[in-house]
């Protein structure tokens, strides 16, 4: 069973539909007992970093999410990916979950923000499970991007700057774009996460 974290700011319906398509049982919850039974944790997110962390704190989820990231395959999507890092500056400087090292900062690009639309992925490197998606287009909606060590970046995209599009550390993954809105490519990327995290 895959547990999608319910904290009032996630695009949970479309994410759960994409996972159902892959044949997985999905539940939307913030209940500790249910999360402990789950095989995978998915943290979606739409909105500002500060508002999301306030909601996570209010629901008593911060330490629980950190625990789950130590114990199970864990995927953050869009804002959910950004929350995995140490600190964000959207809406004011705010501490994140510190599951991955890095900061979330406003994109420095000559292009219009927010970055909305389809962009090609670049995913090189020997043994990179996402290299098969190089040149494939996925759908982004964001104005902030992560700054982190290159060792954690599995795929990028270009938008007047290099945007970390997929990050990875152990069994913790983050996807900046919306796989659930990226057609068959997006669904296949979710499938790759589930397969790789099971190794």
CSV table of C-alpha atoms in Angstrom, one decimal:
chain,number,residue,atom,x,y,z
A,1,UNK,CA,0.0,0.0,0.0
A,2,UNK,CA,1.2,3.5,-0.9
A,3,UNK,CA,0.4,6.2,1.5
A,4,UNK,CA,-0.1,9.8,0.2
A,5,UNK,CA,0.4,12.3,2.9
A,6,UNK,CA,-2.7,14.4,3.6
A,7,UNK,CA,-1.8,17.8,4.9
A,8,UNK,CA,-4.3,19.9,3.0
A,9,UNK,CA,-2.0,21.3,0.3
A,10,UNK,CA,-1.4,18.4,-2.0
A,11,UNK,CA,-2.8,17.5,-5.4
A,12,UNK,CA,-3.7,14.2,-3.9
A,13,UNK,CA,-6.5,13.1,-6.4
A,14,UNK,CA,-4.3,13.2,-9.5
A,15,UNK,CA,-1.4,11.6,-7.8
A,16,UNK,CA,-3.5,8.8,-6.4
A,17,UNK,CA,-5.1,8.3,-9.9
A,18,UNK,CA,-1.6,7.9,-11.5
A,19,UNK,CA,-0.6,5.4,-8.9
A,20,UNK,CA,-3.8,3.4,-9.2
A,21,UNK,CA,-3.1,3.2,-13.0
A,22,UNK,CA,0.1,1.3,-12.1
A,23,UNK,CA,-1.9,-1.2,-10.1
A,24,UNK,CA,-1.1,-0.1,-6.6
A,25,UNK,CA,-3.3,0.2,-3.6
A,26,UNK,CA,-3.3,3.8,-2.4
A,27,UNK,CA,-4.5,5.6,0.7
A,28,UNK,CA,-4.6,9.3,1.5
A,29,UNK,CA,-3.8,9.8,5.2
A,30,UNK,CA,-1.9,11.5,8.0
A,31,UNK,CA,-2.5,8.7,10.5
A,32,UNK,CA,0.7,7.3,12.1
A,33,UNK,CA,-0.6,3.7,12.3
A,34,UNK,CA,-1.6,3.7,8.6
A,35,UNK,CA,1.7,5.2,7.6
A,36,UNK,CA,3.6,2.6,9.5
A,37,UNK,CA,1.8,-0.1,7.5
A,38,UNK,CA,2.5,1.5,4.1
A,39,UNK,CA,5.2,0.2,1.8
A,40,UNK,CA,5.9,3.7,0.2
A,41,UNK,CA,5.3,7.3,1.3
A,42,UNK,CA,4.4,10.1,-1.2
A,43,UNK,CA,4.5,13.7,-0.2
A,44,UNK,CA,2.7,15.9,-2.8
A,45,UNK,CA,2.3,19.6,-2.6
A,46,UNK,CA,0.9,22.8,-4.2
A,47,UNK,CA,1.4,26.3,-2.7
A,48,UNK,CA,4.1,28.1,-0.8
A,49,UNK,CA,6.9,26.5,1.2
A,50,UNK,CA,6.1,28.5,4.4
A,51,UNK,CA,2.4,27.7,4.4
A,52,UNK,CA,3.1,24.0,3.8
A,53,UNK,CA,5.5,23.7,6.7
A,54,UNK,CA,3.1,25.6,8.9
A,55,UNK,CA,0.4,23.0,8.1
A,56,UNK,CA,2.8,20.1,8.6
A,57,UNK,CA,3.8,21.5,12.0
A,58,UNK,CA,0.2,22.1,13.0
A,59,UNK,CA,-0.7,18.5,12.2
A,60,UNK,CA,2.3,17.2,14.1
A,61,UNK,CA,3.7,15.5,10.9
A,62,UNK,CA,7.3,16.9,10.8
A,63,UNK,CA,9.0,14.3,13.0
A,64,UNK,CA,6.8,11.6,11.6
A,65,UNK,CA,7.8,12.4,8.0
A,66,UNK,CA,11.4,12.3,9.0
A,67,UNK,CA,10.9,8.9,10.6
A,68,UNK,CA,9.1,7.6,7.5
A,69,UNK,CA,12.0,8.8,5.2
A,70,UNK,CA,14.4,6.7,7.3
A,71,UNK,CA,12.2,3.6,7.2
A,72,UNK,CA,10.5,3.5,3.8
A,73,UNK,CA,10.9,4.5,0.1
A,74,UNK,CA,9.8,8.2,0.1
A,75,UNK,CA,8.8,10.4,-2.8
A,76,UNK,CA,8.3,14.2,-2.7
A,77,UNK,CA,6.5,15.8,-5.7
A,78,UNK,CA,6.8,19.5,-6.7
A,79,UNK,CA,6.4,21.4,-3.4
A,80,UNK,CA,6.6,18.1,-1.6
A,81,UNK,CA,10.1,17.7,-3.1
A,82,UNK,CA,11.2,21.1,-1.9
A,83,UNK,CA,10.0,20.4,1.6
A,84,UNK,CA,12.5,17.6,1.8
A,85,UNK,CA,15.3,20.1,2.1
A,86,UNK,CA,16.8,22.2,5.0
A,87,UNK,CA,15.3,25.6,4.3
A,88,UNK,CA,13.0,27.5,1.9
A,89,UNK,CA,12.5,31.2,1.2
A,90,UNK,CA,9.1,31.3,-0.4
A,91,UNK,CA,6.8,33.3,1.9
A,92,UNK,CA,9.8,34.0,4.3
A,93,UNK,CA,12.7,32.0,5.5
A,94,UNK,CA,11.3,28.7,6.8
A,95,UNK,CA,12.9,25.5,8.1
A,96,UNK,CA,12.1,22.4,6.0
A,97,UNK,CA,12.2,18.7,6.9
A,98,UNK,CA,16.0,18.4,6.5
A,99,UNK,CA,15.7,15.0,5.0
A,100,UNK,CA,18.0,16.1,2.2
A,101,UNK,CA,20.7,18.9,2.4
A,102,UNK,CA,20.0,22.1,0.4
A,103,UNK,CA,17.9,25.2,0.2
A,104,UNK,CA,14.9,26.3,-1.9
A,105,UNK,CA,15.5,29.6,-3.5
A,106,UNK,CA,13.8,31.8,-6.1
A,107,UNK,CA,14.9,30.9,-9.6
A,108,UNK,CA,17.4,33.2,-11.2
A,109,UNK,CA,16.4,33.3,-14.8
A,110,UNK,CA,15.6,35.8,-17.6
A,111,UNK,CA,12.5,33.8,-18.4
A,112,UNK,CA,9.0,34.6,-16.9
A,113,UNK,CA,8.2,33.2,-13.5
A,114,UNK,CA,6.4,31.0,-12.6
A,115,UNK,CA,8.0,28.4,-14.8
A,116,UNK,CA,4.9,26.8,-16.3
A,117,UNK,CA,5.1,24.3,-19.1
A,118,UNK,CA,6.8,21.4,-20.8
A,119,UNK,CA,10.6,21.0,-20.7
A,120,UNK,CA,13.0,18.2,-21.7
A,121,UNK,CA,14.8,16.2,-19.0
A,122,UNK,CA,18.5,15.6,-19.0
A,123,UNK,CA,19.6,12.6,-17.0
A,124,UNK,CA,23.1,11.3,-17.6
A,125,UNK,CA,25.5,9.2,-15.6
A,126,UNK,CA,26.3,5.5,-15.5
A,127,UNK,CA,23.7,3.5,-13.6
A,128,UNK,CA,21.2,6.4,-13.5
A,129,UNK,CA,17.8,4.8,-13.7
A,130,UNK,CA,16.3,8.1,-15.1
A,131,UNK,CA,18.8,8.3,-18.1
A,132,UNK,CA,16.1,6.7,-20.2
A,133,UNK,CA,14.0,9.9,-19.9
A,134,UNK,CA,16.7,12.2,-21.4
A,135,UNK,CA,14.9,14.3,-24.0
A,136,UNK,CA,11.5,13.4,-22.7
A,137,UNK,CA,9.2,16.4,-21.9
A,138,UNK,CA,7.5,16.8,-18.5
A,139,UNK,CA,5.3,19.5,-17.0
A,140,UNK,CA,6.6,22.1,-14.5
A,141,UNK,CA,4.8,24.7,-12.4
A,142,UNK,CA,7.2,26.5,-10.0
A,143,UNK,CA,9.1,29.7,-9.2
A,144,UNK,CA,11.6,28.3,-6.7
A,145,UNK,CA,14.2,25.6,-7.2
A,146,UNK,CA,16.6,23.6,-5.0
A,147,UNK,CA,20.2,24.4,-4.5
A,148,UNK,CA,22.0,21.2,-3.4
A,149,UNK,CA,25.1,19.1,-4.0
A,150,UNK,CA,25.3,17.6,-7.5
A,151,UNK,CA,25.7,14.2,-6.0
A,152,UNK,CA,21.9,14.3,-5.2
A,153,UNK,CA,20.7,15.4,-8.6
A,154,UNK,CA,19.5,12.6,-10.9
A,155,UNK,CA,18.0,14.8,-13.7
A,156,UNK,CA,17.8,18.4,-14.7
A,157,UNK,CA,15.9,20.7,-17.1
A,158,UNK,CA,16.8,24.1,-18.6
A,159,UNK,CA,14.8,27.3,-18.1
A,160,UNK,CA,17.3,30.0,-18.4
A,161,UNK,CA,19.1,28.1,-15.7
A,162,UNK,CA,19.7,24.5,-14.8
A,163,UNK,CA,16.8,23.3,-12.8
A,164,UNK,CA,17.2,20.1,-10.6
A,165,UNK,CA,14.3,18.1,-11.8
A,166,UNK,CA,14.8,14.8,-9.9
A,167,UNK,CA,16.8,14.3,-6.8
A,168,UNK,CA,17.8,11.2,-4.9
A,169,UNK,CA,19.5,10.1,-1.7
A,170,UNK,CA,19.2,6.4,-0.9
A,171,UNK,CA,15.5,5.6,-1.0
A,172,UNK,CA,14.4,9.2,-0.8
A,173,UNK,CA,13.4,10.7,-4.1
A,174,UNK,CA,12.1,14.2,-5.1
A,175,UNK,CA,10.5,15.2,-8.4
A,176,UNK,CA,10.2,19.0,-9.1
A,177,UNK,CA,7.8,18.6,-12.0
A,178,UNK,CA,4.3,17.0,-11.9
A,179,UNK,CA,4.6,13.4,-13.1
A,180,UNK,CA,0.8,13.0,-12.7
A,181,UNK,CA,0.3,15.8,-15.3
A,182,UNK,CA,3.1,14.6,-17.6
A,183,UNK,CA,1.2,11.9,-19.5
A,184,UNK,CA,2.6,8.5,-20.0
A,185,UNK,CA,6.2,9.7,-19.4
A,186,UNK,CA,5.2,10.9,-16.0
A,187,UNK,CA,3.4,7.7,-15.0
A,188,UNK,CA,6.5,5.7,-16.2
A,189,UNK,CA,8.8,7.9,-14.1
A,190,UNK,CA,6.6,7.0,-11.1
A,191,UNK,CA,6.9,3.4,-12.0
A,192,UNK,CA,10.7,3.7,-12.2
A,193,UNK,CA,10.7,5.2,-8.7
A,194,UNK,CA,8.6,2.4,-7.3
A,195,UNK,CA,10.9,-0.2,-9.0
A,196,UNK,CA,14.2,1.4,-7.9
A,197,UNK,CA,13.0,2.0,-4.4
A,198,UNK,CA,12.2,-1.7,-4.0
A,199,UNK,CA,15.8,-2.7,-4.8
